[in-house]
mmCIF file of C-alpha atoms and ligand atoms in Angstrom:
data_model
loop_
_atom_site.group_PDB
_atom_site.id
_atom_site.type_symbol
_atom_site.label_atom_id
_atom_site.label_comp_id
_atom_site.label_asym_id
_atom_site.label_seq_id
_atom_site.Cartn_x
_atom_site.Cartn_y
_atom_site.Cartn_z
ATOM 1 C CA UNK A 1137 2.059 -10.497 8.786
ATOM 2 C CA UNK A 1138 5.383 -8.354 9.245
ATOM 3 C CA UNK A 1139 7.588 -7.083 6.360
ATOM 4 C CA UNK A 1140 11.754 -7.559 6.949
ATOM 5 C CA UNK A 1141 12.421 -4.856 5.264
ATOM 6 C CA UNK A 1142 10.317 -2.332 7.652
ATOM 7 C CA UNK A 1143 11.415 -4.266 11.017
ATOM 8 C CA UNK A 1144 14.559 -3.071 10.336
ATOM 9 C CA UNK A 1145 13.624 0.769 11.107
ATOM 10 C CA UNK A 1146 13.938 1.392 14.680
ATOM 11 C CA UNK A 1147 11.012 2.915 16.666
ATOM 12 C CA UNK A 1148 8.443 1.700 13.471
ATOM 13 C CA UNK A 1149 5.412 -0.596 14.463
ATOM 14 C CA UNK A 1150 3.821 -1.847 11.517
ATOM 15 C CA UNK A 1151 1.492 -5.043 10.773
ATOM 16 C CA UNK A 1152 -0.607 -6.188 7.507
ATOM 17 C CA UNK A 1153 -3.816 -7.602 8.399
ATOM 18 C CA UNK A 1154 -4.994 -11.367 7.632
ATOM 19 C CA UNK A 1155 -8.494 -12.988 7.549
ATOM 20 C CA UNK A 1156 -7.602 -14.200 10.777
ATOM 21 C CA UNK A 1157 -6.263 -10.966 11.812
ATOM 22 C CA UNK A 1158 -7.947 -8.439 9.870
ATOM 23 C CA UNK A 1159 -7.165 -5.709 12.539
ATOM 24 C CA UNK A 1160 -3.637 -6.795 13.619
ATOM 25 C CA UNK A 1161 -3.293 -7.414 16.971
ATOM 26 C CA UNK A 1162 -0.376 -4.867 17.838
ATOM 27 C CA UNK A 1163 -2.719 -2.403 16.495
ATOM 28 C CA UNK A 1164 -6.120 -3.170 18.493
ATOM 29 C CA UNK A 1165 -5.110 -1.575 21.683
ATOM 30 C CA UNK A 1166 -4.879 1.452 19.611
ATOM 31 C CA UNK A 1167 -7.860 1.328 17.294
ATOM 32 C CA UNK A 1168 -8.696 5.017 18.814
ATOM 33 C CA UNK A 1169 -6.276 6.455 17.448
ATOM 34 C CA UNK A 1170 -6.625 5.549 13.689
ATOM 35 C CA UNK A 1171 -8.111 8.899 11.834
ATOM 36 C CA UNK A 1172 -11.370 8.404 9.665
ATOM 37 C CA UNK A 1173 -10.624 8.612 6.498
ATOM 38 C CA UNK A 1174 -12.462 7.057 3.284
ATOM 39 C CA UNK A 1175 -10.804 5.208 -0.040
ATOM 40 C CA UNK A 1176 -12.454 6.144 -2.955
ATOM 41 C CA UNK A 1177 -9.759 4.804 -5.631
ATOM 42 C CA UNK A 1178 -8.568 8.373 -5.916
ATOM 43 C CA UNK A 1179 -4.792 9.699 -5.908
ATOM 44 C CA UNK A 1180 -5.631 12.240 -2.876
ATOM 45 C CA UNK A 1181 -3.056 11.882 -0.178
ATOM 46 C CA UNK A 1182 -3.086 13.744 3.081
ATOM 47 C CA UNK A 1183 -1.446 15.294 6.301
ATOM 48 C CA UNK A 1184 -2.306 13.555 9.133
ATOM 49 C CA UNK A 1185 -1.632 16.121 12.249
ATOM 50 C CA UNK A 1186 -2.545 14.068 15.122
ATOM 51 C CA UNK A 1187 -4.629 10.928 16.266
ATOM 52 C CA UNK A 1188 -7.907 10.421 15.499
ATOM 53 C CA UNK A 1189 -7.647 13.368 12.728
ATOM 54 C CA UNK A 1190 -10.673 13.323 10.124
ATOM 55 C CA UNK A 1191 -9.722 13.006 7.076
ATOM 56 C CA UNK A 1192 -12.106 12.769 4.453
ATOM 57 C CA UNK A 1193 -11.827 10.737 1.143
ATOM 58 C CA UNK A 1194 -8.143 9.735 1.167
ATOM 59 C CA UNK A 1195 -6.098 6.812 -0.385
ATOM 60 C CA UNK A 1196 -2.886 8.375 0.786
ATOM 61 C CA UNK A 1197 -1.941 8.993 5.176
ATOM 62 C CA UNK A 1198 1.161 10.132 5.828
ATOM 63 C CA UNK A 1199 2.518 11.558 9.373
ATOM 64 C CA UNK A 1200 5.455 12.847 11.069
ATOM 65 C CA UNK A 1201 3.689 12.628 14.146
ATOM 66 C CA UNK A 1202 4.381 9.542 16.981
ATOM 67 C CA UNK A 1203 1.990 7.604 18.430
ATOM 68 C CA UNK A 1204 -0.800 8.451 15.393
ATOM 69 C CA UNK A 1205 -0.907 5.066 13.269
ATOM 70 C CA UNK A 1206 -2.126 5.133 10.083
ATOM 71 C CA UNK A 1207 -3.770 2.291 7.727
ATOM 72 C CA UNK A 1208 -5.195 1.216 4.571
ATOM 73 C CA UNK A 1209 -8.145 -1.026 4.237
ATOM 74 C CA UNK A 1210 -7.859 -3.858 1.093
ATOM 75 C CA UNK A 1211 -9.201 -6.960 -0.035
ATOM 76 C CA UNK A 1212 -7.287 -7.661 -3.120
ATOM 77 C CA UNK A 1213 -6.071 -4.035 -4.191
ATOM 78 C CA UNK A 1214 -2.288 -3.214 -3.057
ATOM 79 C CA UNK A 1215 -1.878 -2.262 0.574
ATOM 80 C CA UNK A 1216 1.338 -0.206 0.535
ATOM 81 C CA UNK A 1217 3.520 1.113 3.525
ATOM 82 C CA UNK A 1218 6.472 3.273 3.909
ATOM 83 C CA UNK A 1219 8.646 4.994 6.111
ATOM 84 C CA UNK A 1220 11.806 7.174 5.421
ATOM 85 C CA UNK A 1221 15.131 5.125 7.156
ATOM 86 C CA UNK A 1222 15.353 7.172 10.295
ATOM 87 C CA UNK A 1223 12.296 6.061 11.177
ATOM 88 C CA UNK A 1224 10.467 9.537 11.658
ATOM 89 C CA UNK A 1225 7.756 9.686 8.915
ATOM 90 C CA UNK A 1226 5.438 7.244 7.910
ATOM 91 C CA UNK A 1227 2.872 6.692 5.114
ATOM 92 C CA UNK A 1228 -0.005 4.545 3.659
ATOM 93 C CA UNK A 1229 -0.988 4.440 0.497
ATOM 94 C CA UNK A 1230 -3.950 1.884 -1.591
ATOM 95 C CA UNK A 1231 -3.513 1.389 -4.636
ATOM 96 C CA UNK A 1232 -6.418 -1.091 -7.155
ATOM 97 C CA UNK A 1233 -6.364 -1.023 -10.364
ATOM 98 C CA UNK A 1234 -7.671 2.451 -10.461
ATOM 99 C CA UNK A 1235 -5.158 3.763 -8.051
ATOM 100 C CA UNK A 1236 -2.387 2.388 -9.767
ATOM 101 C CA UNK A 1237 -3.860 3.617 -13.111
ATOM 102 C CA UNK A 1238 -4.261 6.637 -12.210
ATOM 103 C CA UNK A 1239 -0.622 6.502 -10.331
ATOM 104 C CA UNK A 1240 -0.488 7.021 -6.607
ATOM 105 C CA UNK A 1241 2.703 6.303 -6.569
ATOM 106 C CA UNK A 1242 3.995 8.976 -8.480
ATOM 107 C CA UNK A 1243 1.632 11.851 -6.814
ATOM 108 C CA UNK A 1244 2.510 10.418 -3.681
ATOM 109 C CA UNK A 1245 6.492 10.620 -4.914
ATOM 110 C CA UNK A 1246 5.485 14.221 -5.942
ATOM 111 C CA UNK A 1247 3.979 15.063 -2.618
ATOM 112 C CA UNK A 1248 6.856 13.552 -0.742
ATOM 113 C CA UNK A 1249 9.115 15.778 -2.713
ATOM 114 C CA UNK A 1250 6.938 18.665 -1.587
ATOM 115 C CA UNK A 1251 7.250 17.471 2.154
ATOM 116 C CA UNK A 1252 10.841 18.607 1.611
ATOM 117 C CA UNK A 1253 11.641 14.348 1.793
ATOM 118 C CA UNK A 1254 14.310 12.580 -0.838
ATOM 119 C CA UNK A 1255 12.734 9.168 -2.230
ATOM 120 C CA UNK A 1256 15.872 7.354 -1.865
ATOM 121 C CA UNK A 1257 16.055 8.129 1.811
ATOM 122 C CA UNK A 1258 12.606 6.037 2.078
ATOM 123 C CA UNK A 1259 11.629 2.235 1.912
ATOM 124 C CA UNK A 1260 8.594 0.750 0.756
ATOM 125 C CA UNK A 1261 6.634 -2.922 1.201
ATOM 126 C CA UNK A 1262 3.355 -3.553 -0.739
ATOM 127 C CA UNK A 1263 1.207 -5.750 0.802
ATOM 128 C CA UNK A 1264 -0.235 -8.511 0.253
ATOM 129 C CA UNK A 1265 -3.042 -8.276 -2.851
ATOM 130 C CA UNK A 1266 -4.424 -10.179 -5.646
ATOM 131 C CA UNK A 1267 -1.426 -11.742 -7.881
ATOM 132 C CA UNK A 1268 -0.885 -12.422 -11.495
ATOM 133 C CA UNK A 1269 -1.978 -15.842 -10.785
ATOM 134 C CA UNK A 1270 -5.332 -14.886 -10.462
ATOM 135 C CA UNK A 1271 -6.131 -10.895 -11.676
ATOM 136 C CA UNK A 1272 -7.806 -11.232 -14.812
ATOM 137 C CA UNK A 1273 -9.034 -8.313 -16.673
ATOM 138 C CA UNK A 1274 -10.529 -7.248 -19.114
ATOM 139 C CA UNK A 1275 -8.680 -6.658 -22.514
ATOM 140 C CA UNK A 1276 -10.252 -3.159 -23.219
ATOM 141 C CA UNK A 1277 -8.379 -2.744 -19.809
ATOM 142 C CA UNK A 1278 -5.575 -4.406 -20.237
ATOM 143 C CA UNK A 1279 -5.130 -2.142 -23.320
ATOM 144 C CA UNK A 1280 -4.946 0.710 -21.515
ATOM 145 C CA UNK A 1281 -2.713 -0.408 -19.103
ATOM 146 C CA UNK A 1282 -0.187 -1.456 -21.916
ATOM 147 C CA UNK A 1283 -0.309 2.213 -22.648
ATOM 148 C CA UNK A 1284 0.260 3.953 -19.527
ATOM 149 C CA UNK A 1285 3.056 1.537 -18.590
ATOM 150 C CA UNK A 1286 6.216 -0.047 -19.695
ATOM 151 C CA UNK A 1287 5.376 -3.690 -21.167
ATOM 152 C CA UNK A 1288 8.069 -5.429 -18.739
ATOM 153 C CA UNK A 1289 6.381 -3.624 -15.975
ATOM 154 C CA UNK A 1290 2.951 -5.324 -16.336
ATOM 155 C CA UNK A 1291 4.018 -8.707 -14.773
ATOM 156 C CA UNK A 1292 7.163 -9.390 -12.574
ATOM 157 C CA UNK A 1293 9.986 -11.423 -14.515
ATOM 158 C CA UNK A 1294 9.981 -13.569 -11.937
ATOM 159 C CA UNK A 1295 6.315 -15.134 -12.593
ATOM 160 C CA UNK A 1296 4.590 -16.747 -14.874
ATOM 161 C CA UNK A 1297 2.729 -14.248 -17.904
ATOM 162 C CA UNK A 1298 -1.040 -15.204 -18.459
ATOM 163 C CA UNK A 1299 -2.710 -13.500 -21.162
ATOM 164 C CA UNK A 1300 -4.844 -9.957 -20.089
ATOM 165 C CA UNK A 1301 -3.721 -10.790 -16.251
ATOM 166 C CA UNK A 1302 -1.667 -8.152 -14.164
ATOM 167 C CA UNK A 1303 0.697 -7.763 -11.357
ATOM 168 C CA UNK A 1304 -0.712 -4.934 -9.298
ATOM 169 C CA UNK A 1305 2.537 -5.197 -6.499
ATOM 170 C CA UNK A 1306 4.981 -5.193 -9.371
ATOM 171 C CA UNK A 1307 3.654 -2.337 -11.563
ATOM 172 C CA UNK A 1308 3.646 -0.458 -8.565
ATOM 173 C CA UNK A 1309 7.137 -1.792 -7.511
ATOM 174 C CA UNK A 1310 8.425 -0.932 -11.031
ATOM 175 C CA UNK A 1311 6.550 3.124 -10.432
ATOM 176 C CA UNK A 1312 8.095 3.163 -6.831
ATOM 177 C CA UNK A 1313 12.105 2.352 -8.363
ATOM 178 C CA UNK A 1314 11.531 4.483 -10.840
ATOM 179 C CA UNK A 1315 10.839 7.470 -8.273
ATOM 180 C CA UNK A 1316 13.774 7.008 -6.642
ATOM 181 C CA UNK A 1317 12.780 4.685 -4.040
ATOM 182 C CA UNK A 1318 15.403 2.030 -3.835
ATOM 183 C CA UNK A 1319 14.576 -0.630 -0.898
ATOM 184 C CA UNK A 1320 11.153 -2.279 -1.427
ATOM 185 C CA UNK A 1321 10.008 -5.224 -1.149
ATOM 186 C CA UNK A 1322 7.085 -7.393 -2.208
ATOM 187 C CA UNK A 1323 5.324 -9.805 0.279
ATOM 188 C CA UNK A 1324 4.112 -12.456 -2.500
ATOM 189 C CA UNK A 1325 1.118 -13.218 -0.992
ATOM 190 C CA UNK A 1326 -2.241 -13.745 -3.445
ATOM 191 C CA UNK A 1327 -5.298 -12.496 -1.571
ATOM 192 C CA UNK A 1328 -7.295 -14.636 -3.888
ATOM 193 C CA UNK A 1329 -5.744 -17.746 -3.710
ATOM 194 C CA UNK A 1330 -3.814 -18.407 -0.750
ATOM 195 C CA UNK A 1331 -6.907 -18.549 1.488
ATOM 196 C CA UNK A 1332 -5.598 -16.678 4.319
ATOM 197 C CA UNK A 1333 -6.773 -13.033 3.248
ATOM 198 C CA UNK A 1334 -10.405 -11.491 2.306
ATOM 199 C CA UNK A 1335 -10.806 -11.213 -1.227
ATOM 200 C CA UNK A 1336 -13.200 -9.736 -3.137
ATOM 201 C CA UNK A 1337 -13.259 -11.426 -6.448
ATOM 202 C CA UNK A 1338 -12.768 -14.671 -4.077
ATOM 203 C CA UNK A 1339 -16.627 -12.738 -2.502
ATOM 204 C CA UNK A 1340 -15.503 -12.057 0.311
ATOM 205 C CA UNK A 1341 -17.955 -8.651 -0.082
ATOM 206 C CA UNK A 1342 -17.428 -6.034 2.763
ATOM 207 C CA UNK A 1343 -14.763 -8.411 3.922
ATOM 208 C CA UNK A 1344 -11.388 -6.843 4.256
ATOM 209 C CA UNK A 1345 -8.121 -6.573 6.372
ATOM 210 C CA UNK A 1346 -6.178 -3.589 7.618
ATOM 211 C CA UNK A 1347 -2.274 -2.340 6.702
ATOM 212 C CA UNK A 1348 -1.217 -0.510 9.692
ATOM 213 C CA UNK A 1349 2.183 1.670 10.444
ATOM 214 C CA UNK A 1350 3.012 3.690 13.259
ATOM 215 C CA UNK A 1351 6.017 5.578 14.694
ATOM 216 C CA UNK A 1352 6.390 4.721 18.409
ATOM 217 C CA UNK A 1353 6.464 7.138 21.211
ATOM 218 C CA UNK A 1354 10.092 6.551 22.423
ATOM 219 C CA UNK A 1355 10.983 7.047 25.853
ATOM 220 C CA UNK A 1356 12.714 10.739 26.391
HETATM 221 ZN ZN1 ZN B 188 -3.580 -16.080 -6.957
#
């Protein structure tokens, strides 16, 4: 599954896996590559210096380096990708309900700032994840999600409010504009119950699929 948004940047592969694809295919031939790395729900983002780098426990890859794909590994948390516009950095962030609590997004804003990068000259697409359809929480949980975040931000507009659920892709979406990040876009696609992803609360246990970006070695 591609994202519109992201085929627009020249010299960016990208792909977000599906049950049927959990490791896309325009990423197989290149499975070497990938560093190690290990999501642990954690805000820690890293450098990734060259292919096959270990990384350690990471929910954040980001590169400036071609040929060296990066990718997150989900099965209902948000899978999210970006690249700057000129199509020479890439990163990969996952953000649950932990991630997103905690706010990966804005370290990873923080961080980019650090990289010497401006969030507006970057786009981001979150993947496809568990929806407000079907992410029921708890309300102790809920509850503290009303806190951290703006009420509006909990559940897209757009959709339909059920009591205690949230909208992972759009609280993130909502932390992402408010960066500074001004292009994103959300592939509305529930992991749970649109039958073509792994999900876990579906129990699809150990199951998951693969987000994948990668800036292409161009020809000199
Ligand atoms: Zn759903």
């Amino acid at each position: 599954m591609h994202s519109k948004l992201l085929n627009q940047i020249k010299n960016i592969k990208h792909s977000f896996g599906t049950k049927d694809d959990p490791i896309p295919k325009n990423f197989k031939s290149l499975w070497h590559l990938m560093p190690k790395w290990k999501q642990t729900h954690s805000t820690d983002i890293t450098v990734v210096h060259k292919p096959n780098q270990s990384c350690g426990e990471v929910d954040g890859l980001y590169t400036s380096q071609k040929a060296t794909p990066l990718a997150i590994v989900t099965a209902d948390c948000v899978p999210i990708l970006l690249a700057n516009k000129i199509g020479d950095k890439v990163a990969a962030l996952h953000a649950g309900w932990r991630g997103t609590k905690s706010k990966i997004v804005f370290r990873f804003l923080e961080f980019l700032k650090q990289q010497g990068e401006k969030p507006q000259d970057w786009i981001a697409v979150l993947g496809p994840a568990i929806g407000p359809c079907c992410y029921e929480v708890s309300k102790d949980l809920y509850d503290e999600f009303e806190k951290t975040f703006a009420k509006n931000s909990l559940v897209s507009p757009a959709l339909t409010k059920k009591e205690n659920h949230l909208d992972l892709p759009y609280i993130n979406f909502c932390e992402l504009k408010q960066g500074g990040i001004e292009e994103i876009e959300i592939l509305r696609c529930c992991t749970r119950c649109t039958n073509s992803f792994f999900s876990y609360r579906k129990g699809d246990k150990g199951k998951r699929q693969y987000s994948c970006i990668m800036i292409e070695q161009t020809e000199q």
